[in-house]
């Protein structure tokens, strides 16, 4: 199962727009059936095993108690209107990522118990990316550059396995990519796809390049040609996603290649970065296509969306500063955003028609801080520090553990930085990409304790 985990998690299309995120049919049913099967094999052993740390259970218990209290308080304060989901709907939205977390945790607990399993997981992830590139990304890229060889196939995928917004104008030509000429992969929009590629796949690719690990040959002494090829496909896709999130991911990739690698590979990427920067600067001032692209998606973003994103980020920050300890809870955040968003960012049609009735969270990290406060954010930071401490001090420092540790570091860089914006950071593939490192350290520590007990 470990080889198929990421593949199943990529298909995030729900049964309906109102369906909770964790209920995406393919990952939900495949994961629950697998967990039920493993549980049925030896229920007593599982019940007797301490799967969840008591501190983690306490964290979620206190978080749930805080959410219930804040829901009641917000309801007494605002009642219920289009800016919220009501008490029941808000609590369901709160529970959705927790249910996802529990399912992911059990999935990884059952499927990854040894180095053999983690290698199958890594190879399975790269195979999933290869299949995604062949059947989804490359067809979308050909459409964007004006070749309609795969138009029918792309439209078929968009209708069947790719989620859609309730905005018919985005699909006039049959699919998102054909209509807007922006790559969106298997996600609902380009920014979400950029987050998916950056968090799920890029860390393993970058770590394999650093450590000369070949996914094909499954060893550390072969030049990873496939990693460079996959990196090229991902970078090109992120460019043609035409989104700030994608360009930021490319920037992070370059920083890692320049500052975290070593030897001749590092020198090669330093030279390539210098050439690339000079080319971009010259092209920006001489080629109108490059000039307009960088202005539209990086330097001088304009329009209602950019204005609302800026206003929403400021609103989240001010909400957090007013309620820094516990936040304002899930579900009623829209009421606070309307209050704290700067007035000059409200003077646009998108705000008047949409956001004034239901203001969404446009920054994942800002939304978490505004909703749950420092008391529930700082324990997560502490757990991350504990994870890397365990990587360095509680498990053996062999090639595989160092390789996985670097992938964990790159995942945290991608996840933390991109969470300043909005992507599917609490869906199955995102949580799997985080907790697989927790599981790796867990079974390695268990093996070490077992070996000590035999000595």
Tab-separated table of C-alpha atoms in Angstrom:
chain	number	residue	atom	x	y	z
A	1	UNK	CA	0.000	0.000	0.000
A	2	UNK	CA	2.868	2.403	0.752
A	3	UNK	CA	3.666	2.726	-2.967
A	4	UNK	CA	0.107	3.839	-3.797
A	5	UNK	CA	-0.513	6.309	-0.970
A	6	UNK	CA	0.324	9.486	-2.863
A	7	UNK	CA	-1.333	8.313	-6.081
A	8	UNK	CA	-4.748	7.884	-4.435
A	9	UNK	CA	-4.413	11.139	-2.483
A	10	UNK	CA	-4.000	13.264	-5.623
A	11	UNK	CA	-7.621	12.844	-6.726
A	12	UNK	CA	-9.285	15.489	-4.572
A	13	UNK	CA	-12.528	15.991	-6.502
A	14	UNK	CA	-15.442	15.851	-3.999
A	15	UNK	CA	-18.912	14.521	-4.671
A	16	UNK	CA	-20.225	18.099	-4.463
A	17	UNK	CA	-18.894	21.574	-3.639
A	18	UNK	CA	-20.548	21.443	-0.213
A	19	UNK	CA	-19.024	18.053	0.657
A	20	UNK	CA	-16.329	18.195	3.392
A	21	UNK	CA	-12.814	18.047	1.997
A	22	UNK	CA	-11.901	14.758	3.660
A	23	UNK	CA	-14.784	13.036	1.811
A	24	UNK	CA	-13.133	13.087	-1.625
A	25	UNK	CA	-14.280	9.632	-2.818
A	26	UNK	CA	-11.090	7.970	-4.099
A	27	UNK	CA	-8.718	8.786	-1.212
A	28	UNK	CA	-11.433	8.519	1.455
A	29	UNK	CA	-12.754	5.091	0.479
A	30	UNK	CA	-9.366	3.591	-0.403
A	31	UNK	CA	-7.906	4.745	2.922
A	32	UNK	CA	-10.872	3.707	5.083
A	33	UNK	CA	-11.132	0.276	3.426
A	34	UNK	CA	-7.404	-0.296	3.913
A	35	UNK	CA	-7.538	0.792	7.581
A	36	UNK	CA	-10.591	-1.395	8.227
A	37	UNK	CA	-8.829	-4.374	6.637
A	38	UNK	CA	-5.669	-3.903	8.713
A	39	UNK	CA	-7.720	-3.420	11.879
A	40	UNK	CA	-9.690	-6.615	11.229
A	41	UNK	CA	-6.477	-8.643	10.985
A	42	UNK	CA	-5.401	-8.018	14.577
A	43	UNK	CA	-7.758	-5.701	16.494
A	44	UNK	CA	-6.425	-6.590	19.949
A	45	UNK	CA	-2.845	-5.624	19.110
A	46	UNK	CA	-3.989	-2.311	17.665
A	47	UNK	CA	-6.170	-1.478	20.674
A	48	UNK	CA	-3.323	-2.275	23.048
A	49	UNK	CA	-0.767	-0.243	21.096
A	50	UNK	CA	-0.346	3.402	22.042
A	51	UNK	CA	-0.702	4.858	18.560
A	52	UNK	CA	-1.368	8.479	19.550
A	53	UNK	CA	0.846	10.342	21.999
A	54	UNK	CA	-1.121	11.515	25.055
A	55	UNK	CA	0.048	15.103	24.457
A	56	UNK	CA	-1.348	14.992	20.925
A	57	UNK	CA	-4.699	13.729	22.224
A	58	UNK	CA	-4.728	16.513	24.842
A	59	UNK	CA	-3.920	19.093	22.155
A	60	UNK	CA	-6.898	18.098	20.006
A	61	UNK	CA	-9.193	17.800	23.030
A	62	UNK	CA	-8.360	21.355	24.144
A	63	UNK	CA	-8.617	22.602	20.552
A	64	UNK	CA	-12.101	21.085	20.238
A	65	UNK	CA	-13.198	22.547	23.576
A	66	UNK	CA	-11.913	25.968	22.528
A	67	UNK	CA	-13.723	25.708	19.183
A	68	UNK	CA	-17.049	24.798	20.801
A	69	UNK	CA	-16.726	27.694	23.259
A	70	UNK	CA	-15.871	30.186	20.510
A	71	UNK	CA	-18.698	28.919	18.301
A	72	UNK	CA	-21.222	29.581	21.048
A	73	UNK	CA	-19.679	32.991	21.760
A	74	UNK	CA	-19.633	33.991	18.076
A	75	UNK	CA	-23.195	32.804	17.535
A	76	UNK	CA	-24.408	34.900	20.469
A	77	UNK	CA	-22.490	37.844	19.009
A	78	UNK	CA	-23.301	37.614	15.282
A	79	UNK	CA	-26.178	35.167	14.947
A	80	UNK	CA	-25.991	33.419	11.591
A	81	UNK	CA	-25.829	34.853	8.064
A	82	UNK	CA	-23.966	34.382	4.779
A	83	UNK	CA	-20.587	35.214	6.378
A	84	UNK	CA	-20.628	32.001	8.391
A	85	UNK	CA	-21.779	28.400	8.206
A	86	UNK	CA	-23.803	28.403	11.412
A	87	UNK	CA	-22.832	26.397	14.471
A	88	UNK	CA	-23.358	22.964	12.916
A	89	UNK	CA	-21.735	23.806	9.577
A	90	UNK	CA	-18.811	25.574	11.240
A	91	UNK	CA	-18.172	22.653	13.575
A	92	UNK	CA	-18.303	20.246	10.621
A	93	UNK	CA	-15.699	22.367	8.814
A	94	UNK	CA	-13.579	22.319	11.967
A	95	UNK	CA	-13.791	18.521	12.229
A	96	UNK	CA	-12.972	17.897	8.549
A	97	UNK	CA	-9.170	18.368	8.785
A	98	UNK	CA	-9.103	16.503	12.123
A	99	UNK	CA	-10.792	13.482	10.519
A	100	UNK	CA	-8.319	13.754	7.633
A	101	UNK	CA	-5.443	13.862	10.118
A	102	UNK	CA	-6.692	10.746	11.939
A	103	UNK	CA	-7.151	8.789	8.703
A	104	UNK	CA	-3.721	9.823	7.417
A	105	UNK	CA	-2.076	8.930	10.717
A	106	UNK	CA	-3.603	5.443	10.776
A	107	UNK	CA	-2.812	4.961	7.086
A	108	UNK	CA	0.869	5.719	7.608
A	109	UNK	CA	0.996	3.714	10.832
A	110	UNK	CA	-0.249	0.582	9.079
A	111	UNK	CA	1.547	0.972	5.748
A	112	UNK	CA	5.025	2.217	6.717
A	113	UNK	CA	6.856	0.046	9.225
A	114	UNK	CA	10.339	-0.349	7.737
A	115	UNK	CA	12.922	1.129	5.380
A	116	UNK	CA	11.527	-1.112	2.653
A	117	UNK	CA	8.127	0.581	3.051
A	118	UNK	CA	9.529	4.119	3.034
A	119	UNK	CA	11.491	3.369	-0.139
A	120	UNK	CA	8.323	2.033	-1.752
A	121	UNK	CA	6.533	5.215	-0.672
A	122	UNK	CA	9.230	7.414	-2.221
A	123	UNK	CA	9.373	5.428	-5.463
A	124	UNK	CA	5.580	5.322	-5.614
A	125	UNK	CA	5.471	9.103	-5.253
A	126	UNK	CA	7.870	9.548	-8.161
A	127	UNK	CA	5.923	7.077	-10.290
A	128	UNK	CA	2.756	9.026	-9.471
A	129	UNK	CA	4.436	12.250	-10.588
A	130	UNK	CA	5.627	10.567	-13.791
A	131	UNK	CA	2.109	9.348	-14.570
A	132	UNK	CA	0.694	12.760	-13.711
A	133	UNK	CA	3.235	14.409	-16.018
A	134	UNK	CA	2.498	12.042	-18.906
A	135	UNK	CA	-1.292	12.039	-18.707
A	136	UNK	CA	-2.120	15.451	-17.193
A	137	UNK	CA	0.665	18.039	-17.116
A	138	UNK	CA	2.217	17.582	-20.569
A	139	UNK	CA	-1.205	17.535	-22.334
A	140	UNK	CA	-2.097	20.751	-20.493
A	141	UNK	CA	1.209	22.374	-21.450
A	142	UNK	CA	0.680	21.565	-25.139
A	143	UNK	CA	-2.734	23.252	-25.018
A	144	UNK	CA	-1.262	26.348	-23.354
A	145	UNK	CA	1.320	26.768	-26.140
A	146	UNK	CA	-1.435	26.571	-28.759
A	147	UNK	CA	-1.411	22.904	-29.786
A	148	UNK	CA	-4.779	21.200	-29.358
A	149	UNK	CA	-3.537	17.640	-29.834
A	150	UNK	CA	-4.809	16.627	-26.395
A	151	UNK	CA	-7.754	19.022	-26.080
A	152	UNK	CA	-10.378	16.269	-25.962
A	153	UNK	CA	-8.384	14.332	-23.362
A	154	UNK	CA	-7.857	17.426	-21.193
A	155	UNK	CA	-11.560	18.281	-21.353
A	156	UNK	CA	-12.469	14.704	-20.418
A	157	UNK	CA	-10.182	14.802	-17.369
A	158	UNK	CA	-11.584	18.173	-16.352
A	159	UNK	CA	-15.137	16.839	-16.429
A	160	UNK	CA	-14.406	13.588	-14.603
A	161	UNK	CA	-11.514	13.772	-12.109
A	162	UNK	CA	-10.581	17.443	-11.668
A	163	UNK	CA	-12.632	19.567	-9.232
A	164	UNK	CA	-14.388	22.666	-10.581
A	165	UNK	CA	-15.514	26.017	-9.258
A	166	UNK	CA	-19.134	27.025	-9.749
A	167	UNK	CA	-17.975	29.597	-12.309
A	168	UNK	CA	-19.106	28.520	-15.767
A	169	UNK	CA	-16.969	31.149	-17.541
A	170	UNK	CA	-13.829	29.238	-16.462
A	171	UNK	CA	-14.857	26.226	-18.562
A	172	UNK	CA	-16.294	27.714	-21.774
A	173	UNK	CA	-13.927	25.663	-23.970
A	174	UNK	CA	-14.522	22.500	-21.974
A	175	UNK	CA	-11.807	22.766	-19.338
A	176	UNK	CA	-9.973	25.238	-17.136
A	177	UNK	CA	-6.710	24.938	-19.055
A	178	UNK	CA	-8.336	25.295	-22.487
A	179	UNK	CA	-10.318	28.356	-21.412
A	180	UNK	CA	-7.778	30.289	-19.310
A	181	UNK	CA	-4.522	28.827	-20.710
A	182	UNK	CA	-3.131	28.128	-17.241
A	183	UNK	CA	-1.982	24.712	-16.026
A	184	UNK	CA	-3.994	23.418	-13.068
A	185	UNK	CA	-2.991	19.732	-13.019
A	186	UNK	CA	-5.431	17.660	-10.968
A	187	UNK	CA	-6.400	20.610	-8.799
A	188	UNK	CA	-9.214	23.109	-8.918
A	189	UNK	CA	-6.912	26.032	-9.761
A	190	UNK	CA	-3.237	26.720	-10.578
A	191	UNK	CA	-2.229	27.958	-7.102
A	192	UNK	CA	-3.444	24.712	-5.530
A	193	UNK	CA	-1.569	22.662	-8.135
A	194	UNK	CA	1.581	24.686	-7.442
A	195	UNK	CA	1.266	23.913	-3.745
A	196	UNK	CA	0.702	20.245	-4.531
A	197	UNK	CA	3.795	19.925	-6.723
A	198	UNK	CA	5.946	21.937	-4.311
A	199	UNK	CA	4.976	20.106	-1.123
A	200	UNK	CA	4.442	16.540	-2.353
A	201	UNK	CA	7.105	16.035	-5.023
A	202	UNK	CA	9.788	18.731	-5.095
A	203	UNK	CA	11.328	17.868	-1.682
A	204	UNK	CA	12.088	14.280	-2.755
A	205	UNK	CA	13.439	15.433	-6.119
A	206	UNK	CA	15.717	18.032	-4.508
A	207	UNK	CA	16.956	15.602	-1.864
A	208	UNK	CA	17.706	12.972	-4.526
A	209	UNK	CA	19.742	15.528	-6.492
A	210	UNK	CA	21.683	16.495	-3.366
A	211	UNK	CA	22.440	12.895	-2.398
A	212	UNK	CA	22.752	11.371	-5.894
A	213	UNK	CA	19.906	8.997	-5.184
A	214	UNK	CA	18.404	7.321	-8.236
A	215	UNK	CA	14.745	6.386	-7.922
A	216	UNK	CA	15.099	4.039	-10.883
A	217	UNK	CA	18.167	2.158	-9.626
A	218	UNK	CA	17.202	2.630	-5.958
A	219	UNK	CA	20.709	3.466	-4.745
A	220	UNK	CA	22.855	6.438	-3.724
A	221	UNK	CA	25.715	6.006	-6.180
A	222	UNK	CA	23.976	6.732	-9.477
A	223	UNK	CA	23.452	10.075	-11.181
A	224	UNK	CA	19.700	10.825	-10.795
A	225	UNK	CA	18.831	11.628	-14.423
A	226	UNK	CA	15.153	11.042	-13.729
A	227	UNK	CA	15.168	13.630	-10.924
A	228	UNK	CA	16.534	16.337	-13.222
A	229	UNK	CA	13.961	15.428	-15.867
A	230	UNK	CA	11.081	15.540	-13.376
A	231	UNK	CA	12.409	18.798	-11.911
A	232	UNK	CA	12.393	20.348	-15.392
A	233	UNK	CA	8.791	19.260	-16.003
A	234	UNK	CA	7.666	20.625	-12.629
A	235	UNK	CA	9.442	23.969	-13.155
A	236	UNK	CA	7.936	24.416	-16.631
A	237	UNK	CA	4.494	23.516	-15.268
A	238	UNK	CA	4.848	26.034	-12.430
A	239	UNK	CA	5.764	28.731	-14.948
A	240	UNK	CA	2.725	27.977	-17.091
A	241	UNK	CA	0.486	27.861	-14.033
A	242	UNK	CA	0.908	31.658	-14.126
A	243	UNK	CA	0.461	32.106	-10.400
A	244	UNK	CA	2.467	33.820	-7.670
A	245	UNK	CA	2.493	30.584	-5.669
A	246	UNK	CA	4.205	28.761	-8.526
A	247	UNK	CA	6.811	31.473	-9.070
A	248	UNK	CA	7.527	31.525	-5.331
A	249	UNK	CA	8.008	27.740	-5.393
A	250	UNK	CA	10.526	28.124	-8.237
A	251	UNK	CA	12.376	30.761	-6.207
A	252	UNK	CA	12.538	28.404	-3.210
A	253	UNK	CA	13.846	25.601	-5.430
A	254	UNK	CA	16.619	27.873	-6.665
A	255	UNK	CA	17.561	28.914	-3.120
A	256	UNK	CA	17.824	25.269	-2.072
A	257	UNK	CA	19.893	24.304	-5.120
A	258	UNK	CA	22.280	27.222	-4.585
A	259	UNK	CA	22.664	27.232	-0.805
A	260	UNK	CA	21.988	23.683	0.419
A	261	UNK	CA	23.826	21.556	-2.101
A	262	UNK	CA	27.577	21.068	-2.245
A	263	UNK	CA	30.422	20.252	-4.590
A	264	UNK	CA	30.289	20.559	-8.357
A	265	UNK	CA	26.467	20.342	-8.393
A	266	UNK	CA	26.210	23.471	-6.258
A	267	UNK	CA	28.698	25.317	-8.479
A	268	UNK	CA	26.711	24.281	-11.549
A	269	UNK	CA	23.461	25.685	-10.131
A	270	UNK	CA	25.166	28.890	-8.956
A	271	UNK	CA	26.374	29.483	-12.517
A	272	UNK	CA	22.975	28.598	-13.980
A	273	UNK	CA	21.249	30.921	-11.490
A	274	UNK	CA	23.533	33.783	-12.490
A	275	UNK	CA	22.865	33.172	-16.182
A	276	UNK	CA	19.144	32.856	-15.486
A	277	UNK	CA	18.962	36.111	-13.513
A	278	UNK	CA	20.813	38.034	-16.215
A	279	UNK	CA	18.531	36.537	-18.884
A	280	UNK	CA	15.395	37.426	-16.915
A	281	UNK	CA	16.541	41.023	-16.320
A	282	UNK	CA	17.441	41.537	-19.982
A	283	UNK	CA	14.212	39.874	-21.161
A	284	UNK	CA	12.114	41.945	-18.745
A	285	UNK	CA	13.280	45.158	-20.397
A	286	UNK	CA	13.451	43.923	-23.992
A	287	UNK	CA	10.728	41.298	-24.486
A	288	UNK	CA	7.160	42.464	-23.915
A	289	UNK	CA	5.862	38.925	-23.309
A	290	UNK	CA	8.280	38.389	-20.391
A	291	UNK	CA	7.690	41.929	-19.113
A	292	UNK	CA	3.915	41.469	-19.019
A	293	UNK	CA	4.166	37.977	-17.505
A	294	UNK	CA	6.350	39.083	-14.577
A	295	UNK	CA	4.257	42.182	-13.980
A	296	UNK	CA	0.956	40.318	-14.060
A	297	UNK	CA	1.986	37.475	-11.759
A	298	UNK	CA	4.820	38.845	-9.617
A	299	UNK	CA	5.966	42.456	-9.604
A	300	UNK	CA	2.856	44.523	-10.241
A	301	UNK	CA	-0.170	42.341	-9.742
A	302	UNK	CA	-3.295	44.363	-10.219
A	303	UNK	CA	-7.015	43.865	-10.341
A	304	UNK	CA	-9.695	42.975	-7.850
A	305	UNK	CA	-8.170	39.656	-6.781
A	306	UNK	CA	-4.817	41.206	-5.832
A	307	UNK	CA	-6.600	43.977	-3.933
A	308	UNK	CA	-8.799	41.541	-2.035
A	309	UNK	CA	-5.851	39.233	-1.281
A	310	UNK	CA	-3.914	42.143	0.216
A	311	UNK	CA	-6.921	43.305	2.194
A	312	UNK	CA	-7.683	39.784	3.384
A	313	UNK	CA	-4.110	39.263	4.606
A	314	UNK	CA	-4.214	42.532	6.533
A	315	UNK	CA	-7.607	41.574	7.952
A	316	UNK	CA	-6.264	38.216	9.164
A	317	UNK	CA	-3.254	39.899	10.770
A	318	UNK	CA	-5.433	42.438	12.592
A	319	UNK	CA	-7.819	39.689	13.717
A	320	UNK	CA	-4.867	37.759	15.141
A	321	UNK	CA	-3.495	40.857	16.888
A	322	UNK	CA	-6.895	41.497	18.494
A	323	UNK	CA	-7.320	37.853	19.587
A	324	UNK	CA	-3.742	36.499	19.820
A	325	UNK	CA	-4.167	33.666	22.329
A	326	UNK	CA	-7.148	31.571	21.212
A	327	UNK	CA	-8.127	33.286	17.975
A	328	UNK	CA	-11.772	33.631	16.957
A	329	UNK	CA	-12.484	30.003	16.053
A	330	UNK	CA	-13.495	28.342	12.814
A	331	UNK	CA	-16.585	29.360	10.874
A	332	UNK	CA	-17.129	32.984	11.872
A	333	UNK	CA	-13.870	34.460	10.605
A	334	UNK	CA	-15.685	36.304	7.783
A	335	UNK	CA	-17.370	38.655	10.260
A	336	UNK	CA	-13.979	39.728	11.620
A	337	UNK	CA	-12.441	40.108	8.172
A	338	UNK	CA	-15.205	42.455	7.054
A	339	UNK	CA	-14.519	44.498	10.187
A	340	UNK	CA	-10.711	44.635	9.946
A	341	UNK	CA	-10.058	44.650	6.196
A	342	UNK	CA	-8.853	48.158	5.151
A	343	UNK	CA	-11.603	50.260	3.638
A	344	UNK	CA	-9.687	51.082	0.443
A	345	UNK	CA	-9.428	47.359	-0.422
A	346	UNK	CA	-13.212	47.032	-0.283
A	347	UNK	CA	-13.814	49.447	-3.132
A	348	UNK	CA	-14.116	46.892	-5.909
A	349	UNK	CA	-16.799	44.818	-7.578
A	350	UNK	CA	-15.504	41.442	-6.330
A	351	UNK	CA	-15.760	42.565	-2.714
A	352	UNK	CA	-19.230	44.066	-3.169
A	353	UNK	CA	-20.649	41.047	-5.007
A	354	UNK	CA	-18.873	38.230	-3.182
A	355	UNK	CA	-16.577	38.968	-0.257
A	356	UNK	CA	-18.980	41.323	1.520
A	357	UNK	CA	-21.322	38.328	1.800
A	358	UNK	CA	-18.765	35.565	2.397
A	359	UNK	CA	-15.127	36.599	2.892
A	360	UNK	CA	-12.790	33.596	2.350
A	361	UNK	CA	-9.429	32.968	4.002
A	362	UNK	CA	-6.742	33.808	1.427
A	363	UNK	CA	-3.716	32.979	3.594
A	364	UNK	CA	-3.522	29.537	5.197
A	365	UNK	CA	-1.036	30.471	7.915
A	366	UNK	CA	-2.750	33.784	8.595
A	367	UNK	CA	-6.081	31.982	8.792
A	368	UNK	CA	-4.746	29.441	11.296
A	369	UNK	CA	-3.315	32.145	13.565
A	370	UNK	CA	-6.491	34.233	13.366
A	371	UNK	CA	-8.741	31.246	14.084
A	372	UNK	CA	-6.723	29.313	16.687
A	373	UNK	CA	-4.168	31.740	18.115
A	374	UNK	CA	-0.718	31.254	19.587
A	375	UNK	CA	-1.806	28.723	22.202
A	376	UNK	CA	-2.464	26.176	19.467
A	377	UNK	CA	0.246	27.337	17.046
A	378	UNK	CA	3.279	27.212	19.341
A	379	UNK	CA	2.830	23.511	20.270
A	380	UNK	CA	3.016	22.690	16.550
A	381	UNK	CA	6.279	24.642	16.264
A	382	UNK	CA	7.603	22.726	19.270
A	383	UNK	CA	6.670	19.391	17.658
A	384	UNK	CA	8.508	20.374	14.475
A	385	UNK	CA	11.637	21.185	16.477
A	386	UNK	CA	11.264	17.867	18.299
A	387	UNK	CA	11.005	16.025	14.972
A	388	UNK	CA	14.319	17.399	13.711
A	389	UNK	CA	15.945	16.820	17.102
A	390	UNK	CA	14.910	13.174	16.822
A	391	UNK	CA	16.276	13.055	13.276
A	392	UNK	CA	19.669	14.193	14.585
A	393	UNK	CA	19.851	12.403	17.920
A	394	UNK	CA	17.397	9.507	18.231
A	395	UNK	CA	17.917	7.529	15.014
A	396	UNK	CA	20.919	6.256	13.076
A	397	UNK	CA	22.647	8.655	10.674
A	398	UNK	CA	22.852	6.404	7.625
A	399	UNK	CA	22.393	7.533	4.012
A	400	UNK	CA	18.648	6.918	3.988
A	401	UNK	CA	17.941	8.840	7.199
A	402	UNK	CA	19.977	11.854	6.023
A	403	UNK	CA	18.218	11.703	2.644
A	404	UNK	CA	14.784	11.616	4.316
A	405	UNK	CA	15.773	14.363	6.768
A	406	UNK	CA	16.714	16.706	3.921
A	407	UNK	CA	13.420	15.928	2.188
A	408	UNK	CA	11.655	16.784	5.467
A	409	UNK	CA	13.563	20.068	5.654
A	410	UNK	CA	12.624	20.998	2.092
A	411	UNK	CA	8.995	20.024	2.717
A	412	UNK	CA	8.860	22.314	5.741
A	413	UNK	CA	10.388	25.171	3.729
A	414	UNK	CA	7.833	24.735	0.933
A	415	UNK	CA	4.877	24.132	3.230
A	416	UNK	CA	5.664	26.988	5.614
A	417	UNK	CA	6.429	29.576	2.937
A	418	UNK	CA	3.546	28.743	0.605
A	419	UNK	CA	1.117	28.728	3.554
A	420	UNK	CA	1.422	32.516	3.501
A	421	UNK	CA	-0.838	32.132	0.472
A	422	UNK	CA	-3.733	29.764	-0.149
A	423	UNK	CA	-3.370	26.145	-1.263
A	424	UNK	CA	-4.819	22.797	-0.213
A	425	UNK	CA	-2.608	22.569	2.858
A	426	UNK	CA	-4.904	20.309	4.903
A	427	UNK	CA	-5.939	17.818	2.238
A	428	UNK	CA	-4.794	14.186	2.163
A	429	UNK	CA	-1.691	14.647	0.020
A	430	UNK	CA	-0.451	17.611	2.090
A	431	UNK	CA	-0.874	15.887	5.450
A	432	UNK	CA	0.644	12.653	4.125
A	433	UNK	CA	3.655	14.632	2.903
A	434	UNK	CA	4.157	16.018	6.420
A	435	UNK	CA	3.393	13.016	8.606
A	436	UNK	CA	5.379	10.509	6.556
A	437	UNK	CA	8.474	12.010	8.212
A	438	UNK	CA	6.936	11.616	11.653
A	439	UNK	CA	6.239	7.982	10.838
A	440	UNK	CA	9.797	7.443	9.569
A	441	UNK	CA	11.281	8.698	12.841
A	442	UNK	CA	8.757	6.675	14.858
A	443	UNK	CA	9.574	3.282	13.375
A	444	UNK	CA	13.313	4.041	13.346
A	445	UNK	CA	13.164	4.890	17.077
A	446	UNK	CA	11.125	1.729	17.747
A	447	UNK	CA	13.723	-0.357	15.899
A	448	UNK	CA	16.511	1.247	17.926
A	449	UNK	CA	14.731	0.493	21.205
A	450	UNK	CA	14.147	-3.088	20.069
A	451	UNK	CA	17.812	-3.544	19.195
A	452	UNK	CA	18.859	-2.132	22.567
A	453	UNK	CA	16.524	-4.542	24.366
A	454	UNK	CA	18.207	-7.491	22.599
A	455	UNK	CA	21.732	-6.320	23.463
